[in-house]
Amino acid sequence: MKKIIPVLIAIVLIFIVVGVSFGSMIMEKYSYSKEQTDLNEYYGITGDEAAIIMQDEVIEDRARVGADGTFYITYDTVSDYFIYTRLYVNEVENTIRYVLPDRILSYNIGESSYMDGEDENICEYQIAFYEGDTLYIAIDFIRLFTIFDFETFREPNRIQIYTSYGERQVASVEKDTQVRYQGGVKSEILKEVAAGEQLIILDQMETWSKVKTTDGIIGYVENKKLGETEVMTPSFVNNASMYGELEFTGTSKEFKINMGWHQVSGNAGNGTLAEVTANTKGLNVISPTWFHLTGNEGNIVSYASSDYVNNAHAMGLEVWALADDFTEEVDRFAIFSSSAARANLIRNLMGEVLNYGIDGLNIDFEKIDEATGKHFVEFIRELSVECRKNGIVLSVDNYPISGGAIWYNRREQSVYADYVIVMGYDEHWGSGGKAGSVSSIDYVESGIADTLEYVPAEKLINGIPFYTRIWKTTGTEVVGESVGMRAAAEFIAENGIQTQWLEAECQHYGEIQKDDTLYQVWLENYDSVKVKLDVMKTYDLAGVAEWKLGLESTDVWDLIAEYCAS
């Protein structure tokens, strides 16, 4: 017996040790971690940086906190989430501008005041500053231009921003608990939350829910610690802005536009007005090519004529004079990136318009590159102010978006201009290296549909061609000669070419081989114009424009007049 007792004791001790170890393992597995997360590391911020919670997501962009506690966001953040690119920044002149319907706001970066037209407005904070190449703008300044809610927090620095609201699920905490980095009792703690605190439910799972606290911390809470969820729809605390809700009224017309472009190559060309309009029907606007950029200071060459305007008015036509950028070689970036050159160009254009009694301006600057894009759009904004003040119609010509050049910013054009015109032609051009249609129906329709993503139908005019190209392919050389409808029909007849209707292009096509040269023509005529107008009618556009008067066959005018009367 004396030998058994020590053995029993040893066995009991072993069970005790095993039990304690097993219990410790169980407690380790199921006990709640008390480890706290470093929130600066969680947000990835250091120094005066601040995290941005946009809606219900922490975005990559970072804000800055000034010495006075003002929060600043980058210009890229402003453009991406608030007012697109309407806040115009000129890095060369170190300025910011914002164009209102009747005046321009201007600000010199680094100062604490800005000009509202002729009036100076002083802010209690520095409006903007550069850190390296990054421009930061005070969130309080951005609020002047658009409606949104924001709240700032410290330790760590962060800013919660709401640009829109929808239905959200919320629930109150029933017992003191923690918001954790991930769903699980071993995950690090982001924040302690007390009973009664309301949380936004972002995603509810089986045992844990992804939540956001009222101060913008996103993490996970056990479902058993939450009460019943309810649905609520918040509204903006700040539901007004000083400048962002202004109406950009213009001088658009109640009738459907039927505008013919009249190519005037000099003063003598003004004498052809009666000739190019003799066979037209339903024409109500004529656009003579009168103004051309010259030099890099915003000067223009003008062929404007009082007699022309008076004669056009006597015919019942409005005159929307065209300004182009391809008659002379100029430095477009130098012109449009300079506030002085833009102002000079606007003065020159408006001086001619008012002096000659012109009804509108048609801007046809087709060689704007990406670097110049935002400066060109600012020119349109600033020009619109003077046009609006004087009751002058402003229209802007654009190639279809499928051709690129998104920097023309049709969305902003549609805000500031009265009409945006899609030039639904030059699908294949003379030096493009490939023969093809000038204006197939798919090209036309996609040009309209794509632009309608940014421009309302009541502001959109589609341009149709009165020309086609006779293509000559010799070996690998492809050349297209631009000709009018009548000349193309004569070429077909003189060469005995048999044409066929192409359903894909909705055009008659013909070709002939002469010696070592292949001649091809995709015809623009009555039938192709009818299909284009039918598509335009489907989209209920503001009207039609034709390039150019004098190249058409007379029968198309019946179609156009019928379209404009519908």
PDB file of N, CA and C in Angstrom, residues 404-482:
ATOM      1  N   GLY A 404     -11.224  60.345 -79.095  1.00  0.00           N
ATOM      2  CA  GLY A 404     -10.310  60.781 -78.040  1.00  0.00           C
ATOM      3  C   GLY A 404     -10.580  62.214 -77.624  1.00  0.00           C
ATOM      4  N   ALA A 405      -9.528  62.900 -77.224  1.00  0.00           N
ATOM      5  CA  ALA A 405      -9.606  64.311 -76.815  1.00  0.00           C
ATOM      6  C   ALA A 405     -10.636  64.529 -75.711  1.00  0.00           C
ATOM      7  N   ILE A 406     -10.592  63.670 -74.680  1.00  0.00           N
ATOM      8  CA  ILE A 406     -11.543  63.822 -73.573  1.00  0.00           C
ATOM      9  C   ILE A 406     -11.284  65.097 -72.788  1.00  0.00           C
ATOM     10  N   TRP A 407     -10.094  65.681 -73.001  1.00  0.00           N
ATOM     11  CA  TRP A 407      -9.748  66.906 -72.274  1.00  0.00           C
ATOM     12  C   TRP A 407     -10.569  68.109 -72.744  1.00  0.00           C
ATOM     13  N   TYR A 408     -11.375  67.954 -73.798  1.00  0.00           N
ATOM     14  CA  TYR A 408     -12.290  69.030 -74.190  1.00  0.00           C
ATOM     15  C   TYR A 408     -13.433  69.171 -73.178  1.00  0.00           C
ATOM     16  N   ASN A 409     -13.595  68.162 -72.334  1.00  0.00           N
ATOM     17  CA  ASN A 409     -14.511  68.224 -71.184  1.00  0.00           C
ATOM     18  C   ASN A 409     -15.916  68.670 -71.585  1.00  0.00           C
ATOM     19  N   ARG A 410     -16.611  67.792 -72.311  1.00  0.00           N
ATOM     20  CA  ARG A 410     -17.967  68.110 -72.773  1.00  0.00           C
ATOM     21  C   ARG A 410     -18.913  68.389 -71.618  1.00  0.00           C
ATOM     22  N   ARG A 411     -18.671  67.764 -70.462  1.00  0.00           N
ATOM     23  CA  ARG A 411     -19.541  68.003 -69.310  1.00  0.00           C
ATOM     24  C   ARG A 411     -19.520  69.478 -68.917  1.00  0.00           C
ATOM     25  N   GLU A 412     -18.325  70.051 -68.834  1.00  0.00           N
ATOM     26  CA  GLU A 412     -18.220  71.466 -68.474  1.00  0.00           C
ATOM     27  C   GLU A 412     -18.734  72.363 -69.593  1.00  0.00           C
ATOM     28  N   GLN A 413     -18.476  71.977 -70.827  1.00  0.00           N
ATOM     29  CA  GLN A 413     -19.032  72.746 -71.946  1.00  0.00           C
ATOM     30  C   GLN A 413     -20.549  72.846 -71.836  1.00  0.00           C
ATOM     31  N   SER A 414     -21.186  71.748 -71.458  1.00  0.00           N
ATOM     32  CA  SER A 414     -22.651  71.733 -71.408  1.00  0.00           C
ATOM     33  C   SER A 414     -23.202  72.635 -70.308  1.00  0.00           C
ATOM     34  N   VAL A 415     -22.391  72.909 -69.280  1.00  0.00           N
ATOM     35  CA  VAL A 415     -22.816  73.803 -68.215  1.00  0.00           C
ATOM     36  C   VAL A 415     -22.739  75.254 -68.676  1.00  0.00           C
ATOM     37  N   TYR A 416     -21.650  75.604 -69.346  1.00  0.00           N
ATOM     38  CA  TYR A 416     -21.369  77.009 -69.638  1.00  0.00           C
ATOM     39  C   TYR A 416     -21.817  77.450 -71.032  1.00  0.00           C
ATOM     40  N   ALA A 417     -21.795  76.561 -72.014  1.00  0.00           N
ATOM     41  CA  ALA A 417     -22.194  76.919 -73.370  1.00  0.00           C
ATOM     42  C   ALA A 417     -23.685  76.660 -73.559  1.00  0.00           C
ATOM     43  N   ASP A 418     -24.254  77.327 -74.551  1.00  0.00           N
ATOM     44  CA  ASP A 418     -25.674  77.121 -74.858  1.00  0.00           C
ATOM     45  C   ASP A 418     -25.882  75.854 -75.672  1.00  0.00           C
ATOM     46  N   TYR A 419     -24.938  75.577 -76.570  1.00  0.00           N
ATOM     47  CA  TYR A 419     -25.030  74.376 -77.410  1.00  0.00           C
ATOM     48  C   TYR A 419     -23.654  73.731 -77.546  1.00  0.00           C
ATOM     49  N   VAL A 420     -23.664  72.396 -77.554  1.00  0.00           N
ATOM     50  CA  VAL A 420     -22.474  71.609 -77.850  1.00  0.00           C
ATOM     51  C   VAL A 420     -22.748  70.886 -79.169  1.00  0.00           C
ATOM     52  N   ILE A 421     -21.837  71.029 -80.115  1.00  0.00           N
ATOM     53  CA  ILE A 421     -22.035  70.453 -81.446  1.00  0.00           C
ATOM     54  C   ILE A 421     -21.063  69.295 -81.646  1.00  0.00           C
ATOM     55  N   VAL A 422     -21.609  68.137 -82.045  1.00  0.00           N
ATOM     56  CA  VAL A 422     -20.781  66.995 -82.411  1.00  0.00           C
ATOM     57  C   VAL A 422     -20.559  67.039 -83.920  1.00  0.00           C
ATOM     58  N   MET A 423     -19.323  67.090 -84.335  1.00  0.00           N
ATOM     59  CA  MET A 423     -19.012  67.051 -85.763  1.00  0.00           C
ATOM     60  C   MET A 423     -18.988  65.586 -86.193  1.00  0.00           C
ATOM     61  N   GLY A 424     -20.121  65.108 -86.642  1.00  0.00           N
ATOM     62  CA  GLY A 424     -20.293  63.685 -86.934  1.00  0.00           C
ATOM     63  C   GLY A 424     -19.739  63.287 -88.284  1.00  0.00           C
ATOM     64  N   TYR A 425     -18.507  63.656 -88.544  1.00  0.00           N
ATOM     65  CA  TYR A 425     -17.867  63.352 -89.823  1.00  0.00           C
ATOM     66  C   TYR A 425     -16.357  63.265 -89.629  1.00  0.00           C
ATOM     67  N   ASP A 426     -15.649  63.056 -90.736  1.00  0.00           N
ATOM     68  CA  ASP A 426     -14.197  62.801 -90.694  1.00  0.00           C
ATOM     69  C   ASP A 426     -13.867  61.508 -89.948  1.00  0.00           C
ATOM     70  N   GLU A 427     -14.766  60.517 -90.073  1.00  0.00           N
ATOM     71  CA  GLU A 427     -14.459  59.200 -89.530  1.00  0.00           C
ATOM     72  C   GLU A 427     -13.176  58.667 -90.165  1.00  0.00           C
ATOM     73  N   HIS A 428     -13.061  58.840 -91.477  1.00  0.00           N
ATOM     74  CA  HIS A 428     -11.817  58.603 -92.202  1.00  0.00           C
ATOM     75  C   HIS A 428     -11.467  59.907 -92.893  1.00  0.00           C
ATOM     76  N   TRP A 429     -10.201  60.316 -92.798  1.00  0.00           N
ATOM     77  CA  TRP A 429      -9.833  61.617 -93.351  1.00  0.00           C
ATOM     78  C   TRP A 429      -8.751  61.429 -94.415  1.00  0.00           C
ATOM     79  N   GLY A 430      -8.529  62.514 -95.145  1.00  0.00           N
ATOM     80  CA  GLY A 430      -7.714  62.431 -96.350  1.00  0.00           C
ATOM     81  C   GLY A 430      -6.326  61.888 -96.156  1.00  0.00           C
ATOM     82  N   SER A 431      -5.688  62.208 -95.041  1.00  0.00           N
ATOM     83  CA  SER A 431      -4.317  61.748 -94.806  1.00  0.00           C
ATOM     84  C   SER A 431      -4.264  60.678 -93.727  1.00  0.00           C
ATOM     85  N   GLY A 432      -5.386  60.006 -93.493  1.00  0.00           N
ATOM     86  CA  GLY A 432      -5.441  59.032 -92.403  1.00  0.00           C
ATOM     87  C   GLY A 432      -4.823  57.697 -92.734  1.00  0.00           C
ATOM     88  N   GLY A 433      -4.513  57.466 -94.023  1.00  0.00           N
ATOM     89  CA  GLY A 433      -3.845  56.230 -94.390  1.00  0.00           C
ATOM     90  C   GLY A 433      -4.763  55.056 -94.599  1.00  0.00           C
ATOM     91  N   LYS A 434      -6.089  55.271 -94.490  1.00  0.00           N
ATOM     92  CA  LYS A 434      -7.040  54.175 -94.666  1.00  0.00           C
ATOM     93  C   LYS A 434      -8.305  54.714 -95.307  1.00  0.00           C
ATOM     94  N   ALA A 435      -8.719  54.076 -96.397  1.00  0.00           N
ATOM     95  CA  ALA A 435      -9.940  54.494 -97.081  1.00  0.00           C
ATOM     96  C   ALA A 435     -11.149  54.057 -96.271  1.00  0.00           C
ATOM     97  N   GLY A 436     -12.197  54.854 -96.320  1.00  0.00           N
ATOM     98  CA  GLY A 436     -13.415  54.488 -95.600  1.00  0.00           C
ATOM     99  C   GLY A 436     -14.435  55.598 -95.623  1.00  0.00           C
ATOM    100  N   SER A 437     -15.531  55.363 -94.963  1.00  0.00           N
ATOM    101  CA  SER A 437     -16.633  56.320 -94.930  1.00  0.00           C
ATOM    102  C   SER A 437     -16.245  57.581 -94.162  1.00  0.00           C
ATOM    103  N   VAL A 438     -16.772  58.689 -94.607  1.00  0.00           N
ATOM    104  CA  VAL A 438     -16.622  59.944 -93.876  1.00  0.00           C
ATOM    105  C   VAL A 438     -17.530  59.955 -92.663  1.00  0.00           C
ATOM    106  N   SER A 439     -18.679  59.267 -92.782  1.00  0.00           N
ATOM    107  CA  SER A 439     -19.679  59.383 -91.715  1.00  0.00           C
ATOM    108  C   SER A 439     -20.635  58.198 -91.762  1.00  0.00           C
ATOM    109  N   SER A 440     -20.167  57.011 -91.343  1.00  0.00           N
ATOM    110  CA  SER A 440     -21.056  55.848 -91.302  1.00  0.00           C
ATOM    111  C   SER A 440     -22.057  56.017 -90.165  1.00  0.00           C
ATOM    112  N   ILE A 441     -23.146  55.298 -90.233  1.00  0.00           N
ATOM    113  CA  ILE A 441     -24.222  55.514 -89.257  1.00  0.00           C
ATOM    114  C   ILE A 441     -23.807  55.095 -87.852  1.00  0.00           C
ATOM    115  N   ASP A 442     -22.991  54.059 -87.714  1.00  0.00           N
ATOM    116  CA  ASP A 442     -22.521  53.671 -86.373  1.00  0.00           C
ATOM    117  C   ASP A 442     -21.657  54.759 -85.763  1.00  0.00           C
ATOM    118  N   TYR A 443     -20.830  55.375 -86.587  1.00  0.00           N
ATOM    119  CA  TYR A 443     -19.975  56.469 -86.124  1.00  0.00           C
ATOM    120  C   TYR A 443     -20.831  57.638 -85.661  1.00  0.00           C
ATOM    121  N   VAL A 444     -21.850  57.951 -86.437  1.00  0.00           N
ATOM    122  CA  VAL A 444     -22.751  59.057 -86.089  1.00  0.00           C
ATOM    123  C   VAL A 444     -23.484  58.764 -84.786  1.00  0.00           C
ATOM    124  N   GLU A 445     -24.072  57.584 -84.696  1.00  0.00           N
ATOM    125  CA  GLU A 445     -24.892  57.271 -83.519  1.00  0.00           C
ATOM    126  C   GLU A 445     -24.046  57.158 -82.258  1.00  0.00           C
ATOM    127  N   SER A 446     -22.865  56.545 -82.357  1.00  0.00           N
ATOM    128  CA  SER A 446     -22.019  56.445 -81.159  1.00  0.00           C
ATOM    129  C   SER A 446     -21.537  57.822 -80.735  1.00  0.00           C
ATOM    130  N   GLY A 447     -21.277  58.706 -81.707  1.00  0.00           N
ATOM    131  CA  GLY A 447     -20.882  60.069 -81.370  1.00  0.00           C
ATOM    132  C   GLY A 447     -21.959  60.801 -80.600  1.00  0.00           C
ATOM    133  N   ILE A 448     -23.199  60.595 -81.001  1.00  0.00           N
ATOM    134  CA  ILE A 448     -24.332  61.213 -80.291  1.00  0.00           C
ATOM    135  C   ILE A 448     -24.515  60.584 -78.915  1.00  0.00           C
ATOM    136  N   ALA A 449     -24.583  59.250 -78.881  1.00  0.00           N
ATOM    137  CA  ALA A 449     -24.856  58.549 -77.623  1.00  0.00           C
ATOM    138  C   ALA A 449     -23.764  58.802 -76.589  1.00  0.00           C
ATOM    139  N   ASP A 450     -22.511  58.772 -77.018  1.00  0.00           N
ATOM    140  CA  ASP A 450     -21.404  59.006 -76.082  1.00  0.00           C
ATOM    141  C   ASP A 450     -21.457  60.425 -75.520  1.00  0.00           C
ATOM    142  N   THR A 451     -21.761  61.395 -76.368  1.00  0.00           N
ATOM    143  CA  THR A 451     -21.793  62.781 -75.911  1.00  0.00           C
ATOM    144  C   THR A 451     -22.978  63.020 -74.986  1.00  0.00           C
ATOM    145  N   LEU A 452     -24.072  62.311 -75.201  1.00  0.00           N
ATOM    146  CA  LEU A 452     -25.244  62.463 -74.333  1.00  0.00           C
ATOM    147  C   LEU A 452     -24.986  61.987 -72.907  1.00  0.00           C
ATOM    148  N   GLU A 453     -23.882  61.268 -72.692  1.00  0.00           N
ATOM    149  CA  GLU A 453     -23.498  60.914 -71.331  1.00  0.00           C
ATOM    150  C   GLU A 453     -23.112  62.154 -70.530  1.00  0.00           C
ATOM    151  N   TYR A 454     -22.763  63.238 -71.228  1.00  0.00           N
ATOM    152  CA  TYR A 454     -22.274  64.455 -70.568  1.00  0.00           C
ATOM    153  C   TYR A 454     -23.078  65.701 -70.913  1.00  0.00           C
ATOM    154  N   VAL A 455     -23.824  65.650 -72.007  1.00  0.00           N
ATOM    155  CA  VAL A 455     -24.543  66.823 -72.500  1.00  0.00           C
ATOM    156  C   VAL A 455     -26.018  66.472 -72.657  1.00  0.00           C
ATOM    157  N   PRO A 456     -26.943  67.278 -72.106  1.00  0.00           N
ATOM    158  CA  PRO A 456     -28.360  66.982 -72.288  1.00  0.00           C
ATOM    159  C   PRO A 456     -28.789  67.154 -73.742  1.00  0.00           C
ATOM    160  N   ALA A 457     -29.785  66.379 -74.158  1.00  0.00           N
ATOM    161  CA  ALA A 457     -30.213  66.384 -75.564  1.00  0.00           C
ATOM    162  C   ALA A 457     -30.639  67.765 -76.028  1.00  0.00           C
ATOM    163  N   GLU A 458     -31.240  68.553 -75.132  1.00  0.00           N
ATOM    164  CA  GLU A 458     -31.716  69.875 -75.528  1.00  0.00           C
ATOM    165  C   GLU A 458     -30.585  70.856 -75.800  1.00  0.00           C
ATOM    166  N   LYS A 459     -29.347  70.447 -75.512  1.00  0.00           N
ATOM    167  CA  LYS A 459     -28.189  71.299 -75.815  1.00  0.00           C
ATOM    168  C   LYS A 459     -27.302  70.717 -76.906  1.00  0.00           C
ATOM    169  N   LEU A 460     -27.637  69.539 -77.402  1.00  0.00           N
ATOM    170  CA  LEU A 460     -26.744  68.842 -78.325  1.00  0.00           C
ATOM    171  C   LEU A 460     -27.226  68.965 -79.773  1.00  0.00           C
ATOM    172  N   ILE A 461     -26.333  69.428 -80.628  1.00  0.00           N
ATOM    173  CA  ILE A 461     -26.567  69.528 -82.067  1.00  0.00           C
ATOM    174  C   ILE A 461     -25.618  68.564 -82.763  1.00  0.00           C
ATOM    175  N   ASN A 462     -26.125  67.846 -83.764  1.00  0.00           N
ATOM    176  CA  ASN A 462     -25.252  66.941 -84.510  1.00  0.00           C
ATOM    177  C   ASN A 462     -24.924  67.538 -85.872  1.00  0.00           C
ATOM    178  N   GLY A 463     -23.637  67.545 -86.189  1.00  0.00           N
ATOM    179  CA  GLY A 463     -23.186  68.046 -87.478  1.00  0.00           C
ATOM    180  C   GLY A 463     -23.121  66.923 -88.501  1.00  0.00           C
ATOM    181  N   ILE A 464     -23.650  67.177 -89.708  1.00  0.00           N
ATOM    182  CA  ILE A 464     -23.621  66.176 -90.776  1.00  0.00           C
ATOM    183  C   ILE A 464     -22.791  66.722 -91.945  1.00  0.00           C
ATOM    184  N   PRO A 465     -22.188  65.823 -92.743  1.00  0.00           N
ATOM    185  CA  PRO A 465     -21.342  66.281 -93.850  1.00  0.00           C
ATOM    186  C   PRO A 465     -22.133  66.442 -95.149  1.00  0.00           C
ATOM    187  N   PHE A 466     -21.852  67.514 -95.878  1.00  0.00           N
ATOM    188  CA  PHE A 466     -22.330  67.682 -97.243  1.00  0.00           C
ATOM    189  C   PHE A 466     -21.235  67.275 -98.235  1.00  0.00           C
ATOM    190  N   TYR A 467     -20.246  66.559 -97.777  1.00  0.00           N
ATOM    191  CA  TYR A 467     -19.122  66.159 -98.613  1.00  0.00           C
ATOM    192  C   TYR A 467     -18.828  64.677 -98.405  1.00  0.00           C
ATOM    193  N   THR A 468     -18.052  64.131 -99.298  1.00  0.00           N
ATOM    194  CA  THR A 468     -17.493  62.805 -99.124  1.00  0.00           C
ATOM    195  C   THR A 468     -16.065  62.848 -99.648  1.00  0.00           C
ATOM    196  N   ARG A 469     -15.430  61.688 -99.752  1.00  0.00           N
ATOM    197  CA  ARG A 469     -14.077  61.642-100.291  1.00  0.00           C
ATOM    198  C   ARG A 469     -13.984  60.584-101.383  1.00  0.00           C
ATOM    199  N   ILE A 470     -13.306  60.946-102.432  1.00  0.00           N
ATOM    200  CA  ILE A 470     -12.952  59.973-103.465  1.00  0.00           C
ATOM    201  C   ILE A 470     -11.560  59.454-103.116  1.00  0.00           C
ATOM    202  N   TRP A 471     -11.512  58.161-102.794  1.00  0.00           N
ATOM    203  CA  TRP A 471     -10.266  57.566-102.315  1.00  0.00           C
ATOM    204  C   TRP A 471      -9.494  56.942-103.479  1.00  0.00           C
ATOM    205  N   LYS A 472      -8.186  57.208-103.491  1.00  0.00           N
ATOM    206  CA  LYS A 472      -7.312  56.657-104.527  1.00  0.00           C
ATOM    207  C   LYS A 472      -6.217  55.858-103.835  1.00  0.00           C
ATOM    208  N   THR A 473      -6.190  54.551-104.120  1.00  0.00           N
ATOM    209  CA  THR A 473      -5.176  53.676-103.537  1.00  0.00           C
ATOM    210  C   THR A 473      -4.259  53.171-104.641  1.00  0.00           C
ATOM    211  N   THR A 474      -2.986  53.564-104.568  1.00  0.00           N
ATOM    212  CA  THR A 474      -1.981  53.123-105.527  1.00  0.00           C
ATOM    213  C   THR A 474      -0.862  52.449-104.747  1.00  0.00           C
ATOM    214  N   GLY A 475      -0.777  51.136-104.872  1.00  0.00           N
ATOM    215  CA  GLY A 475       0.189  50.404-104.041  1.00  0.00           C
ATOM    216  C   GLY A 475      -0.187  50.552-102.579  1.00  0.00           C
ATOM    217  N   THR A 476       0.708  51.115-101.775  1.00  0.00           N
ATOM    218  CA  THR A 476       0.422  51.321-100.347  1.00  0.00           C
ATOM    219  C   THR A 476       0.015  52.763-100.044  1.00  0.00           C
ATOM    220  N   GLU A 477      -0.025  53.598-101.073  1.00  0.00           N
ATOM    221  CA  GLU A 477      -0.374  55.000-100.867  1.00  0.00           C
ATOM    222  C   GLU A 477      -1.886  55.186-100.978  1.00  0.00           C
ATOM    223  N   VAL A 478      -2.465  55.783 -99.936  1.00  0.00           N
ATOM    224  CA  VAL A 478      -3.906  56.032 -99.903  1.00  0.00           C
ATOM    225  C   VAL A 478      -4.137  57.527 -99.735  1.00  0.00           C
ATOM    226  N   VAL A 479      -4.882  58.117-100.668  1.00  0.00           N
ATOM    227  CA  VAL A 479      -5.165  59.548-100.629  1.00  0.00           C
ATOM    228  C   VAL A 479      -6.663  59.750-100.817  1.00  0.00           C
ATOM    229  N   GLY A 480      -7.242  60.637-100.003  1.00  0.00           N
ATOM    230  CA  GLY A 480      -8.651  60.955-100.128  1.00  0.00           C
ATOM    231  C   GLY A 480      -8.852  62.397-100.559  1.00  0.00           C
ATOM    232  N   GLU A 481      -9.623  62.592-101.647  1.00  0.00           N
ATOM    233  CA  GLU A 481      -9.923  63.933-102.137  1.00  0.00           C
ATOM    234  C   GLU A 481     -11.338  64.309-101.706  1.00  0.00           C
ATOM    235  N   SER A 482     -11.467  65.413-100.993  1.00  0.00           N
ATOM    236  CA  SER A 482     -12.761  65.840-100.480  1.00  0.00           C
ATOM    237  C   SER A 482     -13.567  66.510-101.598  1.00  0.00           C
TER     238      SER A 482
END
